[in-house]
Amino acid sequence: MEIPKRFRGKVAIVTASTQGIGFAIAERLGLEGASVVISSRKQQNVDAAAEKLRAKGIEVLAVVCHVSNAQQRKDLIDKTVQKYGKIDVVVSNAAANPSVDPILQTKDSVLDKLWEINVKTCILLLKDAVPHMQKGSSVVIISSITGFNPPSSLAMYGVTKTALLGLTKALAAEMAPYTRVNCVAPGFVPTNFSSFLTTNDAVRQELEGKTLLGRLGTTEDMAAATAFLASEDASYITGETIVVSGGMPSRL
Ligand code: NAP
């Protein structure tokens, strides 16, 4: 398939983008012509990911940004604006899942961490980004299929992902008509994040069996949907969530 060039001249920030879904999104936007700003917590991961993207001819700025660190969030935005002068796309992709406990047995500190990383930092990053966002710009928030029906092993994580579905609607209203805000809810994708599920053969088969297409997702599947929503092809879509789950049960 020939990749279109929908992001020529555009500047895209993707959080948590040194591997997995975030990396694939940065790669896709970059291959489509965007200057991409990648980030994650560890300098060595940021450097390695930047090198891989540059090897594919992608223009990259690489910044260390733990999304919970206010100074690092500010640096991410400031360095982007210093280098490229504007922001066209923000993809909020960072998340944590520090617990598999039932919700009522989850420690207070873990509840705080889940809300902070999965929901609050998305808002805080956008607060910093908004003054630099262009007319026609776009935000894509990465939620999860678990946001629709939080499974017992991912219950509180799932609830934070439910919150992102509402956040998408609320921000779409606040940021319209200048900026569109949409959401991608991935199904299960083998990455480090999900390896505790997807490397277990029995669990993997059970998850595959819950899809209509008979397979787990790929990071490229998630990147393609994100690129669509961020692009002009989706110029009349805002406040929406696309479920990219191979047909797993989500909603009518
Ligand atoms: P992944 O492959 O494990 O990658 C996680 C990335 O995030 C790495 O680049 C990591 O780099 C960075 N990171 C972790 N914590 C961070 C933080 N606090 N601040 C900044 N960067 C951080 O994960 P993934 O599966 O692609 O998940 C990405 C998103 O997709 C998450 O929002 C997740 O909830 C969502 N999702 C995933 C699945 C799935 O099945 N994989 C399904 C539904 C939704 P460093 O270690 O260098 O920080």
PDB file of N, CA and C in Angstrom, residues 9-111:
ATOM      1  N   GLY A   9       4.498  19.408   6.089  1.00  0.00           N
ATOM      2  CA  GLY A   9       4.497  20.749   6.688  1.00  0.00           C
ATOM      3  C   GLY A   9       3.861  20.790   8.073  1.00  0.00           C
ATOM      4  N   LYS A  10       3.435  19.650   8.583  1.00  0.00           N
ATOM      5  CA  LYS A  10       2.770  19.624   9.902  1.00  0.00           C
ATOM      6  C   LYS A  10       3.752  19.193  10.985  1.00  0.00           C
ATOM      7  N   VAL A  11       3.452  19.602  12.210  1.00  0.00           N
ATOM      8  CA  VAL A  11       4.279  19.268  13.368  1.00  0.00           C
ATOM      9  C   VAL A  11       3.427  18.456  14.344  1.00  0.00           C
ATOM     10  N   ALA A  12       3.905  17.259  14.676  1.00  0.00           N
ATOM     11  CA  ALA A  12       3.109  16.349  15.512  1.00  0.00           C
ATOM     12  C   ALA A  12       3.891  15.929  16.752  1.00  0.00           C
ATOM     13  N   ILE A  13       3.266  16.092  17.900  1.00  0.00           N
ATOM     14  CA  ILE A  13       3.831  15.599  19.166  1.00  0.00           C
ATOM     15  C   ILE A  13       3.116  14.302  19.522  1.00  0.00           C
ATOM     16  N   VAL A  14       3.892  13.275  19.855  1.00  0.00           N
ATOM     17  CA  VAL A  14       3.300  12.006  20.307  1.00  0.00           C
ATOM     18  C   VAL A  14       3.942  11.665  21.647  1.00  0.00           C
ATOM     19  N   THR A  15       3.142  11.528  22.701  1.00  0.00           N
ATOM     20  CA  THR A  15       3.737  11.178  24.000  1.00  0.00           C
ATOM     21  C   THR A  15       3.964   9.663  24.073  1.00  0.00           C
ATOM     22  N   ALA A  16       4.875   9.266  24.949  1.00  0.00           N
ATOM     23  CA  ALA A  16       5.164   7.841  25.188  1.00  0.00           C
ATOM     24  C   ALA A  16       5.394   7.120  23.858  1.00  0.00           C
ATOM     25  N   SER A  17       6.357   7.639  23.098  1.00  0.00           N
ATOM     26  CA  SER A  17       6.445   7.223  21.684  1.00  0.00           C
ATOM     27  C   SER A  17       7.773   6.573  21.313  1.00  0.00           C
ATOM     28  N   THR A  18       8.451   5.960  22.273  1.00  0.00           N
ATOM     29  CA  THR A  18       9.727   5.335  21.919  1.00  0.00           C
ATOM     30  C   THR A  18       9.581   3.845  21.625  1.00  0.00           C
ATOM     31  N   GLN A  19       8.407   3.289  21.863  1.00  0.00           N
ATOM     32  CA  GLN A  19       8.145   1.912  21.419  1.00  0.00           C
ATOM     33  C   GLN A  19       6.637   1.714  21.325  1.00  0.00           C
ATOM     34  N   GLY A  20       6.250   0.523  20.876  1.00  0.00           N
ATOM     35  CA  GLY A  20       4.835   0.159  20.880  1.00  0.00           C
ATOM     36  C   GLY A  20       3.972   1.048  20.001  1.00  0.00           C
ATOM     37  N   ILE A  21       2.752   1.295  20.483  1.00  0.00           N
ATOM     38  CA  ILE A  21       1.764   2.031  19.694  1.00  0.00           C
ATOM     39  C   ILE A  21       2.222   3.472  19.430  1.00  0.00           C
ATOM     40  N   GLY A  22       2.781   4.117  20.434  1.00  0.00           N
ATOM     41  CA  GLY A  22       3.231   5.508  20.269  1.00  0.00           C
ATOM     42  C   GLY A  22       4.309   5.625  19.205  1.00  0.00           C
ATOM     43  N   PHE A  23       5.249   4.688  19.226  1.00  0.00           N
ATOM     44  CA  PHE A  23       6.316   4.701  18.212  1.00  0.00           C
ATOM     45  C   PHE A  23       5.721   4.514  16.813  1.00  0.00           C
ATOM     46  N   ALA A  24       4.802   3.568  16.688  1.00  0.00           N
ATOM     47  CA  ALA A  24       4.196   3.308  15.369  1.00  0.00           C
ATOM     48  C   ALA A  24       3.423   4.533  14.872  1.00  0.00           C
ATOM     49  N   ILE A  25       2.788   5.244  15.798  1.00  0.00           N
ATOM     50  CA  ILE A  25       2.064   6.471  15.409  1.00  0.00           C
ATOM     51  C   ILE A  25       3.063   7.529  14.920  1.00  0.00           C
ATOM     52  N   ALA A  26       4.150   7.700  15.681  1.00  0.00           N
ATOM     53  CA  ALA A  26       5.162   8.687  15.271  1.00  0.00           C
ATOM     54  C   ALA A  26       5.725   8.321  13.899  1.00  0.00           C
ATOM     55  N   GLU A  27       5.981   7.037  13.709  1.00  0.00           N
ATOM     56  CA  GLU A  27       6.538   6.579  12.431  1.00  0.00           C
ATOM     57  C   GLU A  27       5.553   6.861  11.281  1.00  0.00           C
ATOM     58  N   ARG A  28       4.294   6.526  11.500  1.00  0.00           N
ATOM     59  CA  ARG A  28       3.289   6.719  10.450  1.00  0.00           C
ATOM     60  C   ARG A  28       3.144   8.205  10.096  1.00  0.00           C
ATOM     61  N   LEU A  29       3.040   9.057  11.130  1.00  0.00           N
ATOM     62  CA  LEU A  29       2.882  10.497  10.859  1.00  0.00           C
ATOM     63  C   LEU A  29       4.124  11.026  10.151  1.00  0.00           C
ATOM     64  N   GLY A  30       5.291  10.522  10.569  1.00  0.00           N
ATOM     65  CA  GLY A  30       6.552  10.952   9.945  1.00  0.00           C
ATOM     66  C   GLY A  30       6.653  10.497   8.506  1.00  0.00           C
ATOM     67  N   LEU A  31       6.273   9.261   8.239  1.00  0.00           N
ATOM     68  CA  LEU A  31       6.327   8.760   6.855  1.00  0.00           C
ATOM     69  C   LEU A  31       5.346   9.517   5.969  1.00  0.00           C
ATOM     70  N   GLU A  32       4.305  10.069   6.610  1.00  0.00           N
ATOM     71  CA  GLU A  32       3.329  10.874   5.852  1.00  0.00           C
ATOM     72  C   GLU A  32       3.754  12.344   5.763  1.00  0.00           C
ATOM     73  N   GLY A  33       4.971  12.635   6.200  1.00  0.00           N
ATOM     74  CA  GLY A  33       5.516  13.974   5.971  1.00  0.00           C
ATOM     75  C   GLY A  33       5.603  14.877   7.182  1.00  0.00           C
ATOM     76  N   ALA A  34       5.093  14.440   8.346  1.00  0.00           N
ATOM     77  CA  ALA A  34       5.148  15.312   9.534  1.00  0.00           C
ATOM     78  C   ALA A  34       6.564  15.387  10.099  1.00  0.00           C
ATOM     79  N   SER A  35       6.864  16.522  10.723  1.00  0.00           N
ATOM     80  CA  SER A  35       7.997  16.581  11.642  1.00  0.00           C
ATOM     81  C   SER A  35       7.451  16.051  12.955  1.00  0.00           C
ATOM     82  N   VAL A  36       8.084  14.991  13.495  1.00  0.00           N
ATOM     83  CA  VAL A  36       7.506  14.371  14.689  1.00  0.00           C
ATOM     84  C   VAL A  36       8.364  14.619  15.920  1.00  0.00           C
ATOM     85  N   VAL A  37       7.679  14.874  17.025  1.00  0.00           N
ATOM     86  CA  VAL A  37       8.361  15.088  18.298  1.00  0.00           C
ATOM     87  C   VAL A  37       8.045  13.882  19.164  1.00  0.00           C
ATOM     88  N   ILE A  38       9.080  13.075  19.417  1.00  0.00           N
ATOM     89  CA  ILE A  38       8.876  11.860  20.200  1.00  0.00           C
ATOM     90  C   ILE A  38       9.395  12.079  21.615  1.00  0.00           C
ATOM     91  N   SER A  39       8.884  11.284  22.533  1.00  0.00           N
ATOM     92  CA  SER A  39       9.306  11.443  23.926  1.00  0.00           C
ATOM     93  C   SER A  39       8.964  10.202  24.732  1.00  0.00           C
ATOM     94  N   SER A  40       9.719  10.018  25.815  1.00  0.00           N
ATOM     95  CA  SER A  40       9.361   9.047  26.849  1.00  0.00           C
ATOM     96  C   SER A  40      10.250   9.336  28.058  1.00  0.00           C
ATOM     97  N   ARG A  41      10.209   8.454  29.058  1.00  0.00           N
ATOM     98  CA  ARG A  41      10.895   8.773  30.318  1.00  0.00           C
ATOM     99  C   ARG A  41      12.403   8.664  30.221  1.00  0.00           C
ATOM    100  N   LYS A  42      12.901   7.784  29.344  1.00  0.00           N
ATOM    101  CA  LYS A  42      14.333   7.445  29.413  1.00  0.00           C
ATOM    102  C   LYS A  42      15.096   7.954  28.201  1.00  0.00           C
ATOM    103  N   GLN A  43      16.160   8.691  28.510  1.00  0.00           N
ATOM    104  CA  GLN A  43      16.974   9.290  27.436  1.00  0.00           C
ATOM    105  C   GLN A  43      17.425   8.247  26.420  1.00  0.00           C
ATOM    106  N   GLN A  44      17.887   7.093  26.913  1.00  0.00           N
ATOM    107  CA  GLN A  44      18.426   6.114  25.950  1.00  0.00           C
ATOM    108  C   GLN A  44      17.328   5.590  25.016  1.00  0.00           C
ATOM    109  N   ASN A  45      16.103   5.472  25.518  1.00  0.00           N
ATOM    110  CA  ASN A  45      14.999   5.026  24.655  1.00  0.00           C
ATOM    111  C   ASN A  45      14.632   6.097  23.625  1.00  0.00           C
ATOM    112  N   VAL A  46      14.676   7.340  24.089  1.00  0.00           N
ATOM    113  CA  VAL A  46      14.363   8.463  23.200  1.00  0.00           C
ATOM    114  C   VAL A  46      15.409   8.532  22.079  1.00  0.00           C
ATOM    115  N   ASP A  47      16.682   8.377  22.451  1.00  0.00           N
ATOM    116  CA  ASP A  47      17.756   8.451  21.443  1.00  0.00           C
ATOM    117  C   ASP A  47      17.639   7.304  20.439  1.00  0.00           C
ATOM    118  N   ALA A  48      17.387   6.097  20.956  1.00  0.00           N
ATOM    119  CA  ALA A  48      17.319   4.926  20.066  1.00  0.00           C
ATOM    120  C   ALA A  48      16.138   5.040  19.102  1.00  0.00           C
ATOM    121  N   ALA A  49      15.008   5.493  19.609  1.00  0.00           N
ATOM    122  CA  ALA A  49      13.816   5.622  18.750  1.00  0.00           C
ATOM    123  C   ALA A  49      14.038   6.697  17.691  1.00  0.00           C
ATOM    124  N   ALA A  50      14.675   7.800  18.108  1.00  0.00           N
ATOM    125  CA  ALA A  50      14.922   8.890  17.142  1.00  0.00           C
ATOM    126  C   ALA A  50      15.810   8.389  16.010  1.00  0.00           C
ATOM    127  N   GLU A  51      16.811   7.595  16.378  1.00  0.00           N
ATOM    128  CA  GLU A  51      17.725   7.068  15.357  1.00  0.00           C
ATOM    129  C   GLU A  51      16.972   6.182  14.356  1.00  0.00           C
ATOM    130  N   LYS A  52      16.076   5.341  14.874  1.00  0.00           N
ATOM    131  CA  LYS A  52      15.310   4.450  13.978  1.00  0.00           C
ATOM    132  C   LYS A  52      14.443   5.260  13.011  1.00  0.00           C
ATOM    133  N   LEU A  53      13.833   6.314  13.526  1.00  0.00           N
ATOM    134  CA  LEU A  53      12.945   7.116  12.672  1.00  0.00           C
ATOM    135  C   LEU A  53      13.762   7.890  11.636  1.00  0.00           C
ATOM    136  N   ARG A  54      14.902   8.440  12.082  1.00  0.00           N
ATOM    137  CA  ARG A  54      15.749   9.206  11.128  1.00  0.00           C
ATOM    138  C   ARG A  54      16.237   8.295  10.019  1.00  0.00           C
ATOM    139  N   ALA A  55      16.503   7.033  10.365  1.00  0.00           N
ATOM    140  CA  ALA A  55      16.983   6.079   9.347  1.00  0.00           C
ATOM    141  C   ALA A  55      15.927   5.864   8.253  1.00  0.00           C
ATOM    142  N   LYS A  56      14.682   6.199   8.573  1.00  0.00           N
ATOM    143  CA  LYS A  56      13.610   6.079   7.562  1.00  0.00           C
ATOM    144  C   LYS A  56      13.342   7.412   6.889  1.00  0.00           C
ATOM    145  N   GLY A  57      14.217   8.393   7.125  1.00  0.00           N
ATOM    146  CA  GLY A  57      14.085   9.695   6.461  1.00  0.00           C
ATOM    147  C   GLY A  57      13.102  10.628   7.138  1.00  0.00           C
ATOM    148  N   ILE A  58      12.754  10.323   8.393  1.00  0.00           N
ATOM    149  CA  ILE A  58      11.757  11.144   9.103  1.00  0.00           C
ATOM    150  C   ILE A  58      12.455  12.265   9.876  1.00  0.00           C
ATOM    151  N   GLU A  59      11.873  13.468   9.828  1.00  0.00           N
ATOM    152  CA  GLU A  59      12.383  14.600  10.605  1.00  0.00           C
ATOM    153  C   GLU A  59      11.892  14.453  12.051  1.00  0.00           C
ATOM    154  N   VAL A  60      12.837  14.357  12.991  1.00  0.00           N
ATOM    155  CA  VAL A  60      12.479  14.032  14.384  1.00  0.00           C
ATOM    156  C   VAL A  60      13.125  14.994  15.375  1.00  0.00           C
ATOM    157  N   LEU A  61      12.346  15.395  16.360  1.00  0.00           N
ATOM    158  CA  LEU A  61      12.899  16.024  17.563  1.00  0.00           C
ATOM    159  C   LEU A  61      12.629  15.056  18.704  1.00  0.00           C
ATOM    160  N   ALA A  62      13.638  14.755  19.503  1.00  0.00           N
ATOM    161  CA  ALA A  62      13.488  13.766  20.572  1.00  0.00           C
ATOM    162  C   ALA A  62      13.713  14.438  21.922  1.00  0.00           C
ATOM    163  N   VAL A  63      12.741  14.316  22.808  1.00  0.00           N
ATOM    164  CA  VAL A  63      12.783  15.015  24.100  1.00  0.00           C
ATOM    165  C   VAL A  63      12.412  14.030  25.203  1.00  0.00           C
ATOM    166  N   VAL A  64      13.136  14.092  26.330  1.00  0.00           N
ATOM    167  CA  VAL A  64      12.728  13.265  27.469  1.00  0.00           C
ATOM    168  C   VAL A  64      11.509  13.912  28.119  1.00  0.00           C
ATOM    169  N   CYS A  65      10.441  13.155  28.268  1.00  0.00           N
ATOM    170  CA  CYS A  65       9.253  13.690  28.956  1.00  0.00           C
ATOM    171  C   CYS A  65       8.500  12.578  29.664  1.00  0.00           C
ATOM    172  N   HIS A  66       8.685  12.501  30.968  1.00  0.00           N
ATOM    173  CA  HIS A  66       7.803  11.693  31.825  1.00  0.00           C
ATOM    174  C   HIS A  66       6.544  12.532  31.949  1.00  0.00           C
ATOM    175  N   VAL A  67       5.410  12.013  31.531  1.00  0.00           N
ATOM    176  CA  VAL A  67       4.231  12.875  31.449  1.00  0.00           C
ATOM    177  C   VAL A  67       3.785  13.440  32.801  1.00  0.00           C
ATOM    178  N   SER A  68       4.237  12.822  33.898  1.00  0.00           N
ATOM    179  CA  SER A  68       3.874  13.349  35.227  1.00  0.00           C
ATOM    180  C   SER A  68       4.764  14.503  35.673  1.00  0.00           C
ATOM    181  N   ASN A  69       5.800  14.793  34.915  1.00  0.00           N
ATOM    182  CA  ASN A  69       6.759  15.818  35.334  1.00  0.00           C
ATOM    183  C   ASN A  69       6.428  17.146  34.630  1.00  0.00           C
ATOM    184  N   ALA A  70       5.985  18.120  35.428  1.00  0.00           N
ATOM    185  CA  ALA A  70       5.494  19.386  34.851  1.00  0.00           C
ATOM    186  C   ALA A  70       6.579  20.085  34.035  1.00  0.00           C
ATOM    187  N   GLN A  71       7.811  20.083  34.566  1.00  0.00           N
ATOM    188  CA  GLN A  71       8.896  20.759  33.847  1.00  0.00           C
ATOM    189  C   GLN A  71       9.183  20.067  32.513  1.00  0.00           C
ATOM    190  N   GLN A  72       9.140  18.720  32.538  1.00  0.00           N
ATOM    191  CA  GLN A  72       9.411  17.979  31.295  1.00  0.00           C
ATOM    192  C   GLN A  72       8.275  18.154  30.280  1.00  0.00           C
ATOM    193  N   ARG A  73       7.046  18.275  30.761  1.00  0.00           N
ATOM    194  CA  ARG A  73       5.937  18.560  29.823  1.00  0.00           C
ATOM    195  C   ARG A  73       6.149  19.929  29.177  1.00  0.00           C
ATOM    196  N   LYS A  74       6.563  20.904  30.004  1.00  0.00           N
ATOM    197  CA  LYS A  74       6.786  22.261  29.484  1.00  0.00           C
ATOM    198  C   LYS A  74       7.932  22.246  28.465  1.00  0.00           C
ATOM    199  N   ASP A  75       8.997  21.494  28.811  1.00  0.00           N
ATOM    200  CA  ASP A  75      10.148  21.368  27.883  1.00  0.00           C
ATOM    201  C   ASP A  75       9.711  20.799  26.539  1.00  0.00           C
ATOM    202  N   LEU A  76       8.834  19.784  26.617  1.00  0.00           N
ATOM    203  CA  LEU A  76       8.378  19.125  25.381  1.00  0.00           C
ATOM    204  C   LEU A  76       7.734  20.162  24.454  1.00  0.00           C
ATOM    205  N   ILE A  77       6.866  20.985  25.028  1.00  0.00           N
ATOM    206  CA  ILE A  77       6.174  21.998  24.224  1.00  0.00           C
ATOM    207  C   ILE A  77       7.157  23.094  23.798  1.00  0.00           C
ATOM    208  N   ASP A  78       7.957  23.589  24.760  1.00  0.00           N
ATOM    209  CA  ASP A  78       8.876  24.706  24.444  1.00  0.00           C
ATOM    210  C   ASP A  78       9.860  24.309  23.353  1.00  0.00           C
ATOM    211  N   LYS A  79      10.436  23.109  23.472  1.00  0.00           N
ATOM    212  CA  LYS A  79      11.439  22.697  22.482  1.00  0.00           C
ATOM    213  C   LYS A  79      10.796  22.497  21.106  1.00  0.00           C
ATOM    214  N   THR A  80       9.567  22.005  21.105  1.00  0.00           N
ATOM    215  CA  THR A  80       8.851  21.843  19.827  1.00  0.00           C
ATOM    216  C   THR A  80       8.662  23.201  19.159  1.00  0.00           C
ATOM    217  N   VAL A  81       8.217  24.155  19.954  1.00  0.00           N
ATOM    218  CA  VAL A  81       7.917  25.477  19.382  1.00  0.00           C
ATOM    219  C   VAL A  81       9.210  26.192  18.982  1.00  0.00           C
ATOM    220  N   GLN A  82      10.269  26.009  19.810  1.00  0.00           N
ATOM    221  CA  GLN A  82      11.557  26.619  19.435  1.00  0.00           C
ATOM    222  C   GLN A  82      12.030  26.079  18.090  1.00  0.00           C
ATOM    223  N   LYS A  83      11.885  24.773  17.890  1.00  0.00           N
ATOM    224  CA  LYS A  83      12.433  24.176  16.658  1.00  0.00           C
ATOM    225  C   LYS A  83      11.501  24.333  15.455  1.00  0.00           C
ATOM    226  N   TYR A  84      10.194  24.158  15.668  1.00  0.00           N
ATOM    227  CA  TYR A  84       9.289  24.117  14.504  1.00  0.00           C
ATOM    228  C   TYR A  84       8.279  25.274  14.465  1.00  0.00           C
ATOM    229  N   GLY A  85       8.182  26.035  15.569  1.00  0.00           N
ATOM    230  CA  GLY A  85       7.354  27.249  15.551  1.00  0.00           C
ATOM    231  C   GLY A  85       5.862  27.060  15.750  1.00  0.00           C
ATOM    232  N   LYS A  86       5.383  25.819  15.811  1.00  0.00           N
ATOM    233  CA  LYS A  86       3.927  25.607  15.916  1.00  0.00           C
ATOM    234  C   LYS A  86       3.650  24.143  16.264  1.00  0.00           C
ATOM    235  N   ILE A  87       2.384  23.852  16.559  1.00  0.00           N
ATOM    236  CA  ILE A  87       1.955  22.459  16.800  1.00  0.00           C
ATOM    237  C   ILE A  87       0.661  22.222  16.015  1.00  0.00           C
ATOM    238  N   ASP A  88       0.656  21.161  15.207  1.00  0.00           N
ATOM    239  CA  ASP A  88      -0.553  20.821  14.442  1.00  0.00           C
ATOM    240  C   ASP A  88      -1.292  19.616  15.007  1.00  0.00           C
ATOM    241  N   VAL A  89      -0.539  18.682  15.586  1.00  0.00           N
ATOM    242  CA  VAL A  89      -1.146  17.429  16.058  1.00  0.00           C
ATOM    243  C   VAL A  89      -0.551  17.092  17.428  1.00  0.00           C
ATOM    244  N   VAL A  90      -1.426  16.728  18.368  1.00  0.00           N
ATOM    245  CA  VAL A  90      -0.952  16.152  19.639  1.00  0.00           C
ATOM    246  C   VAL A  90      -1.622  14.792  19.805  1.00  0.00           C
ATOM    247  N   VAL A  91      -0.803  13.771  19.995  1.00  0.00           N
ATOM    248  CA  VAL A  91      -1.341  12.446  20.300  1.00  0.00           C
ATOM    249  C   VAL A  91      -0.980  12.131  21.747  1.00  0.00           C
ATOM    250  N   SER A  92      -2.009  11.980  22.578  1.00  0.00           N
ATOM    251  CA  SER A  92      -1.798  11.696  23.999  1.00  0.00           C
ATOM    252  C   SER A  92      -1.904  10.186  24.197  1.00  0.00           C
ATOM    253  N   ASN A  93      -0.752   9.559  24.401  1.00  0.00           N
ATOM    254  CA  ASN A  93      -0.673   8.097  24.328  1.00  0.00           C
ATOM    255  C   ASN A  93      -0.179   7.452  25.618  1.00  0.00           C
ATOM    256  N   ALA A  94       0.336   8.253  26.553  1.00  0.00           N
ATOM    257  CA  ALA A  94       0.950   7.640  27.744  1.00  0.00           C
ATOM    258  C   ALA A  94      -0.105   7.027  28.660  1.00  0.00           C
ATOM    259  N   ALA A  95       0.241   5.902  29.273  1.00  0.00           N
ATOM    260  CA  ALA A  95      -0.648   5.291  30.269  1.00  0.00           C
ATOM    261  C   ALA A  95       0.168   4.392  31.182  1.00  0.00           C
ATOM    262  N   ALA A  96      -0.393   4.151  32.361  1.00  0.00           N
ATOM    263  CA  ALA A  96       0.220   3.205  33.295  1.00  0.00           C
ATOM    264  C   ALA A  96      -0.841   2.198  33.709  1.00  0.00           C
ATOM    265  N   ASN A  97      -0.373   1.009  34.026  1.00  0.00           N
ATOM    266  CA  ASN A  97      -1.281   0.022  34.611  1.00  0.00           C
ATOM    267  C   ASN A  97      -0.563  -0.684  35.757  1.00  0.00           C
ATOM    268  N   PRO A  98      -0.419   0.007  36.882  1.00  0.00           N
ATOM    269  CA  PRO A  98       0.414  -0.543  37.956  1.00  0.00           C
ATOM    270  C   PRO A  98      -0.266  -1.622  38.795  1.00  0.00           C
ATOM    271  N   SER A  99      -1.503  -2.018  38.475  1.00  0.00           N
ATOM    272  CA  SER A  99      -2.200  -2.933  39.377  1.00  0.00           C
ATOM    273  C   SER A  99      -3.138  -3.864  38.628  1.00  0.00           C
ATOM    274  N   VAL A 100      -3.212  -5.111  39.090  1.00  0.00           N
ATOM    275  CA  VAL A 100      -4.260  -6.004  38.551  1.00  0.00           C
ATOM    276  C   VAL A 100      -5.295  -6.310  39.639  1.00  0.00           C
ATOM    277  N   ASP A 101      -5.239  -5.530  40.724  1.00  0.00           N
ATOM    278  CA  ASP A 101      -6.156  -5.764  41.854  1.00  0.00           C
ATOM    279  C   ASP A 101      -7.584  -5.339  41.495  1.00  0.00           C
ATOM    280  N   PRO A 102      -8.562  -5.966  42.154  1.00  0.00           N
ATOM    281  CA  PRO A 102      -9.930  -5.434  42.037  1.00  0.00           C
ATOM    282  C   PRO A 102      -9.962  -3.972  42.505  1.00  0.00           C
ATOM    283  N   ILE A 103     -10.886  -3.193  41.974  1.00  0.00           N
ATOM    284  CA  ILE A 103     -10.922  -1.754  42.262  1.00  0.00           C
ATOM    285  C   ILE A 103     -10.977  -1.487  43.771  1.00  0.00           C
ATOM    286  N   LEU A 104     -11.811  -2.233  44.480  1.00  0.00           N
ATOM    287  CA  LEU A 104     -11.995  -1.935  45.908  1.00  0.00           C
ATOM    288  C   LEU A 104     -10.806  -2.387  46.747  1.00  0.00           C
ATOM    289  N   GLN A 105      -9.878  -3.102  46.119  1.00  0.00           N
ATOM    290  CA  GLN A 105      -8.655  -3.480  46.844  1.00  0.00           C
ATOM    291  C   GLN A 105      -7.438  -2.719  46.322  1.00  0.00           C
ATOM    292  N   THR A 106      -7.679  -1.739  45.494  1.00  0.00           N
ATOM    293  CA  THR A 106      -6.545  -0.977  44.936  1.00  0.00           C
ATOM    294  C   THR A 106      -6.153   0.127  45.917  1.00  0.00           C
ATOM    295  N   LYS A 107      -4.834   0.210  46.170  1.00  0.00           N
ATOM    296  CA  LYS A 107      -4.327   1.189  47.140  1.00  0.00           C
ATOM    297  C   LYS A 107      -4.609   2.609  46.667  1.00  0.00           C
ATOM    298  N   ASP A 108      -4.797   3.474  47.639  1.00  0.00           N
ATOM    299  CA  ASP A 108      -5.039   4.886  47.378  1.00  0.00           C
ATOM    300  C   ASP A 108      -3.968   5.465  46.449  1.00  0.00           C
ATOM    301  N   SER A 109      -2.699   5.145  46.756  1.00  0.00           N
ATOM    302  CA  SER A 109      -1.600   5.721  45.968  1.00  0.00           C
ATOM    303  C   SER A 109      -1.650   5.224  44.514  1.00  0.00           C
ATOM    304  N   VAL A 110      -2.117   3.980  44.332  1.00  0.00           N
ATOM    305  CA  VAL A 110      -2.202   3.426  42.975  1.00  0.00           C
ATOM    306  C   VAL A 110      -3.370   4.069  42.217  1.00  0.00           C
ATOM    307  N   LEU A 111      -4.480   4.296  42.933  1.00  0.00           N
ATOM    308  CA  LEU A 111      -5.611   5.001  42.295  1.00  0.00           C
ATOM    309  C   LEU A 111      -5.159   6.381  41.811  1.00  0.00           C
TER     310      LEU A 111
END
